[in-house]
mmCIF file with all atom_site columns, C-alpha atoms in Angstrom:
data_model
loop_
_atom_site.group_PDB
_atom_site.id
_atom_site.type_symbol
_atom_site.label_atom_id
_atom_site.label_alt_id
_atom_site.label_comp_id
_atom_site.label_asym_id
_atom_site.label_entity_id
_atom_site.label_seq_id
_atom_site.pdbx_PDB_ins_code
_atom_site.Cartn_x
_atom_site.Cartn_y
_atom_site.Cartn_z
_atom_site.occupancy
_atom_site.B_iso_or_equiv
_atom_site.pdbx_formal_charge
_atom_site.auth_seq_id
_atom_site.auth_comp_id
_atom_site.auth_asym_id
_atom_site.auth_atom_id
_atom_site.pdbx_PDB_model_num
ATOM 1  C CA . MET A 1 1  ? 126.966 116.278 136.881 1.00 98.00 ? 126 MET A CA 1
ATOM 2  C CA . LEU A 1 2  ? 128.817 113.640 138.845 1.00 98.00 ? 127 LEU A CA 1
ATOM 3  C CA . HIS A 1 3  ? 129.383 114.456 142.517 1.00 98.00 ? 128 HIS A CA 1
ATOM 4  C CA . HIS A 1 4  ? 132.177 112.938 144.600 1.00 98.00 ? 129 HIS A CA 1
ATOM 5  C CA . VAL A 1 5  ? 132.108 113.187 148.401 1.00 98.00 ? 130 VAL A CA 1
ATOM 6  C CA . VAL A 1 6  ? 134.883 111.915 150.685 1.00 98.00 ? 131 VAL A CA 1
ATOM 7  C CA . LEU A 1 7  ? 135.040 111.810 154.471 1.00 98.00 ? 132 LEU A CA 1
ATOM 8  C CA . LEU A 1 8  ? 138.446 111.354 156.104 1.00 98.00 ? 133 LEU A CA 1
ATOM 9  C CA . ARG A 1 9  ? 139.206 110.476 159.682 1.00 98.00 ? 134 ARG A CA 1
ATOM 10 C CA . PHE A 1 10 ? 142.779 110.996 160.837 1.00 98.00 ? 135 PHE A CA 1
ATOM 11 C CA . LYS A 1 11 ? 144.892 109.464 163.582 1.00 97.00 ? 136 LYS A CA 1
ATOM 12 C CA . GLU A 1 12 ? 144.777 111.121 166.991 1.00 95.00 ? 137 GLU A CA 1
ATOM 13 C CA . SER A 1 13 ? 148.456 111.972 166.512 1.00 97.00 ? 138 SER A CA 1
ATOM 14 C CA . THR A 1 14 ? 147.779 114.002 163.354 1.00 97.00 ? 139 THR A CA 1
ATOM 15 C CA . THR A 1 15 ? 148.775 117.584 164.062 1.00 96.00 ? 140 THR A CA 1
ATOM 16 C CA . PRO A 1 16 ? 146.846 120.689 163.010 1.00 95.00 ? 141 PRO A CA 1
ATOM 17 C CA . GLY A 1 17 ? 149.856 121.538 160.840 1.00 97.00 ? 142 GLY A CA 1
ATOM 18 C CA . ALA A 1 18 ? 149.558 118.226 158.998 1.00 97.00 ? 143 ALA A CA 1
ATOM 19 C CA . ILE A 1 19 ? 145.851 118.834 158.417 1.00 97.00 ? 144 ILE A CA 1
ATOM 20 C CA . THR A 1 20 ? 146.606 122.321 157.088 1.00 97.00 ? 145 THR A CA 1
ATOM 21 C CA . ALA A 1 21 ? 149.247 120.904 154.753 1.00 98.00 ? 146 ALA A CA 1
ATOM 22 C CA . ILE A 1 22 ? 146.837 118.237 153.474 1.00 98.00 ? 147 ILE A CA 1
ATOM 23 C CA . THR A 1 23 ? 144.154 120.874 152.911 1.00 98.00 ? 148 THR A CA 1
ATOM 24 C CA . GLU A 1 24 ? 146.551 123.122 150.995 1.00 98.00 ? 149 GLU A CA 1
ATOM 25 C CA . SER A 1 25 ? 147.837 120.258 148.864 1.00 98.00 ? 150 SER A CA 1
ATOM 26 C CA . LEU A 1 26 ? 144.326 119.112 148.044 1.00 98.00 ? 151 LEU A CA 1
ATOM 27 C CA . MET A 1 27 ? 143.221 122.641 147.179 1.00 97.00 ? 152 MET A CA 1
ATOM 28 C CA . SER A 1 28 ? 146.184 122.987 144.812 1.00 98.00 ? 153 SER A CA 1
ATOM 29 C CA . LEU A 1 29 ? 144.650 120.196 142.726 1.00 98.00 ? 154 LEU A CA 1
ATOM 30 C CA . GLU A 1 30 ? 141.934 122.551 141.529 1.00 96.00 ? 155 GLU A CA 1
ATOM 31 C CA . SER A 1 31 ? 144.401 124.393 139.291 1.00 97.00 ? 156 SER A CA 1
ATOM 32 C CA . GLN A 1 32 ? 146.081 121.176 138.131 1.00 97.00 ? 157 GLN A CA 1
ATOM 33 C CA . ILE A 1 33 ? 143.118 118.996 137.157 1.00 98.00 ? 158 ILE A CA 1
ATOM 34 C CA . SER A 1 34 ? 141.044 120.395 134.327 1.00 97.00 ? 159 SER A CA 1
ATOM 35 C CA . THR A 1 35 ? 138.006 118.161 134.860 1.00 98.00 ? 160 THR A CA 1
ATOM 36 C CA . LEU A 1 36 ? 137.165 119.640 138.287 1.00 98.00 ? 161 LEU A CA 1
ATOM 37 C CA . ARG A 1 37 ? 134.054 121.828 138.006 1.00 98.00 ? 162 ARG A CA 1
ATOM 38 C CA . TYR A 1 38 ? 133.731 122.425 141.763 1.00 98.00 ? 163 TYR A CA 1
ATOM 39 C CA . PHE A 1 39 ? 136.134 121.510 144.539 1.00 98.00 ? 164 PHE A CA 1
ATOM 40 C CA . SER A 1 40 ? 135.886 122.068 148.278 1.00 98.00 ? 165 SER A CA 1
ATOM 41 C CA . VAL A 1 41 ? 138.013 120.838 151.183 1.00 98.00 ? 166 VAL A CA 1
ATOM 42 C CA . ASN A 1 42 ? 136.886 121.604 154.718 1.00 98.00 ? 167 ASN A CA 1
ATOM 43 C CA . THR A 1 43 ? 137.658 120.451 158.234 1.00 97.00 ? 168 THR A CA 1
ATOM 44 C CA . ASP A 1 44 ? 134.980 119.398 160.678 1.00 96.00 ? 169 ASP A CA 1
ATOM 45 C CA . LEU A 1 45 ? 133.892 121.859 163.355 1.00 96.00 ? 170 LEU A CA 1
ATOM 46 C CA . GLY A 1 46 ? 134.224 119.194 166.059 1.00 92.00 ? 171 GLY A CA 1
ATOM 47 C CA . LEU A 1 47 ? 130.602 119.360 167.173 1.00 97.00 ? 172 LEU A CA 1
ATOM 48 C CA . ALA A 1 48 ? 130.357 115.580 167.601 1.00 96.00 ? 173 ALA A CA 1
ATOM 49 C CA . ALA A 1 49 ? 133.113 113.235 168.714 1.00 90.00 ? 174 ALA A CA 1
ATOM 50 C CA . ASP A 1 50 ? 132.441 110.583 166.084 1.00 93.00 ? 175 ASP A CA 1
ATOM 51 C CA . ASN A 1 51 ? 132.481 112.903 163.058 1.00 96.00 ? 176 ASN A CA 1
ATOM 52 C CA . ALA A 1 52 ? 135.002 112.650 160.259 1.00 97.00 ? 177 ALA A CA 1
ATOM 53 C CA . HIS A 1 53 ? 137.804 115.225 160.402 1.00 97.00 ? 178 HIS A CA 1
ATOM 54 C CA . MET A 1 54 ? 137.715 116.365 156.777 1.00 98.00 ? 179 MET A CA 1
ATOM 55 C CA . ILE A 1 55 ? 135.213 116.484 153.933 1.00 98.00 ? 180 ILE A CA 1
ATOM 56 C CA . ILE A 1 56 ? 136.129 116.779 150.273 1.00 98.00 ? 181 ILE A CA 1
ATOM 57 C CA . MET A 1 57 ? 133.455 117.580 147.714 1.00 98.00 ? 182 MET A CA 1
ATOM 58 C CA . ALA A 1 58 ? 134.042 117.638 143.978 1.00 98.00 ? 183 ALA A CA 1
ATOM 59 C CA . MET A 1 59 ? 131.902 117.899 140.875 1.00 98.00 ? 184 MET A CA 1
ATOM 60 C CA . PHE A 1 60 ? 132.650 116.706 137.359 1.00 98.00 ? 185 PHE A CA 1
ATOM 61 C CA . ASP A 1 61 ? 130.816 116.778 134.045 1.00 98.00 ? 186 ASP A CA 1
ATOM 62 C CA . ASP A 1 62 ? 130.798 112.991 133.840 1.00 98.00 ? 187 ASP A CA 1
ATOM 63 C CA . GLN A 1 63 ? 132.353 109.719 134.968 1.00 98.00 ? 188 GLN A CA 1
ATOM 64 C CA . ALA A 1 64 ? 135.352 110.180 132.685 1.00 98.00 ? 189 ALA A CA 1
ATOM 65 C CA . GLY A 1 65 ? 136.111 113.512 134.379 1.00 98.00 ? 190 GLY A CA 1
ATOM 66 C CA . TYR A 1 66 ? 135.946 111.888 137.795 1.00 98.00 ? 191 TYR A CA 1
ATOM 67 C CA . GLU A 1 67 ? 138.204 109.031 136.705 1.00 98.00 ? 192 GLU A CA 1
ATOM 68 C CA . PHE A 1 68 ? 140.724 111.509 135.279 1.00 98.00 ? 193 PHE A CA 1
ATOM 69 C CA . TYR A 1 69 ? 140.819 113.249 138.693 1.00 98.00 ? 194 TYR A CA 1
ATOM 70 C CA . ARG A 1 70 ? 140.900 109.973 140.618 1.00 98.00 ? 195 ARG A CA 1
ATOM 71 C CA . ASP A 1 71 ? 143.914 108.696 138.703 1.00 98.00 ? 196 ASP A CA 1
ATOM 72 C CA . HIS A 1 72 ? 145.717 112.008 138.176 1.00 98.00 ? 197 HIS A CA 1
ATOM 73 C CA . PRO A 1 73 ? 149.373 111.844 139.325 1.00 98.00 ? 198 PRO A CA 1
ATOM 74 C CA . ALA A 1 74 ? 149.078 115.028 141.438 1.00 98.00 ? 199 ALA A CA 1
ATOM 75 C CA . HIS A 1 75 ? 146.037 113.632 143.273 1.00 98.00 ? 200 HIS A CA 1
ATOM 76 C CA . GLN A 1 76 ? 147.711 110.268 143.811 1.00 98.00 ? 201 GLN A CA 1
ATOM 77 C CA . LYS A 1 77 ? 150.826 112.012 145.141 1.00 98.00 ? 202 LYS A CA 1
ATOM 78 C CA . VAL A 1 78 ? 148.832 113.862 147.846 1.00 98.00 ? 203 VAL A CA 1
ATOM 79 C CA . ILE A 1 79 ? 147.194 110.587 148.860 1.00 98.00 ? 204 ILE A CA 1
ATOM 80 C CA . ARG A 1 80 ? 150.455 108.650 148.884 1.00 98.00 ? 205 ARG A CA 1
ATOM 81 C CA . GLU A 1 81 ? 152.705 111.271 150.515 1.00 97.00 ? 206 GLU A CA 1
ATOM 82 C CA . GLN A 1 82 ? 150.376 113.028 152.957 1.00 98.00 ? 207 GLN A CA 1
ATOM 83 C CA . ILE A 1 83 ? 146.992 111.426 153.501 1.00 98.00 ? 208 ILE A CA 1
ATOM 84 C CA . SER A 1 84 ? 147.769 107.704 153.737 1.00 98.00 ? 209 SER A CA 1
ATOM 85 C CA . GLU A 1 85 ? 150.173 108.041 156.658 1.00 97.00 ? 210 GLU A CA 1
ATOM 86 C CA . GLN A 1 86 ? 147.607 109.998 158.699 1.00 98.00 ? 211 GLN A CA 1
ATOM 87 C CA . LEU A 1 87 ? 144.480 108.069 157.771 1.00 98.00 ? 212 LEU A CA 1
ATOM 88 C CA . VAL A 1 88 ? 142.328 105.970 160.086 1.00 98.00 ? 213 VAL A CA 1
ATOM 89 C CA . SER A 1 89 ? 139.331 105.689 157.765 1.00 98.00 ? 214 SER A CA 1
ATOM 90 C CA . ARG A 1 90 ? 137.964 106.919 154.458 1.00 98.00 ? 215 ARG A CA 1
ATOM 91 C CA . SER A 1 91 ? 134.408 106.844 153.185 1.00 98.00 ? 216 SER A CA 1
ATOM 92 C CA . ALA A 1 92 ? 133.358 108.031 149.751 1.00 98.00 ? 217 ALA A CA 1
ATOM 93 C CA . ALA A 1 93 ? 130.350 108.155 147.484 1.00 98.00 ? 218 ALA A CA 1
ATOM 94 C CA . GLN A 1 94 ? 129.683 109.294 143.968 1.00 98.00 ? 219 GLN A CA 1
ATOM 95 C CA . TYR A 1 95 ? 126.238 110.296 142.714 1.00 98.00 ? 220 TYR A CA 1
ATOM 96 C CA . ALA A 1 96 ? 124.698 111.946 139.686 1.00 98.00 ? 221 ALA A CA 1
ATOM 97 C CA . SER A 1 97 ? 122.413 114.949 139.564 1.00 95.00 ? 222 SER A CA 1
#
């Protein structure tokens, strides 16, 4: 399995409504992208001031499945139309298990 983990940090001006909309749009990808084996989108509990605001975790059978997700038009649309305008920083890692 290939695991993909993303941490997003949003602008201070990002509203709770915008975060909810991003979460819903990301979660809709699960039904649109066949290579997703596991997909989770969660917001941080706010227990530490320097934490990321959102974590996305996904699992794929292999690298090709991840790349299909990464480049999928629906995924790119969420990034382009909702995430990019709110983003301060993004960190990601992929690992195999």
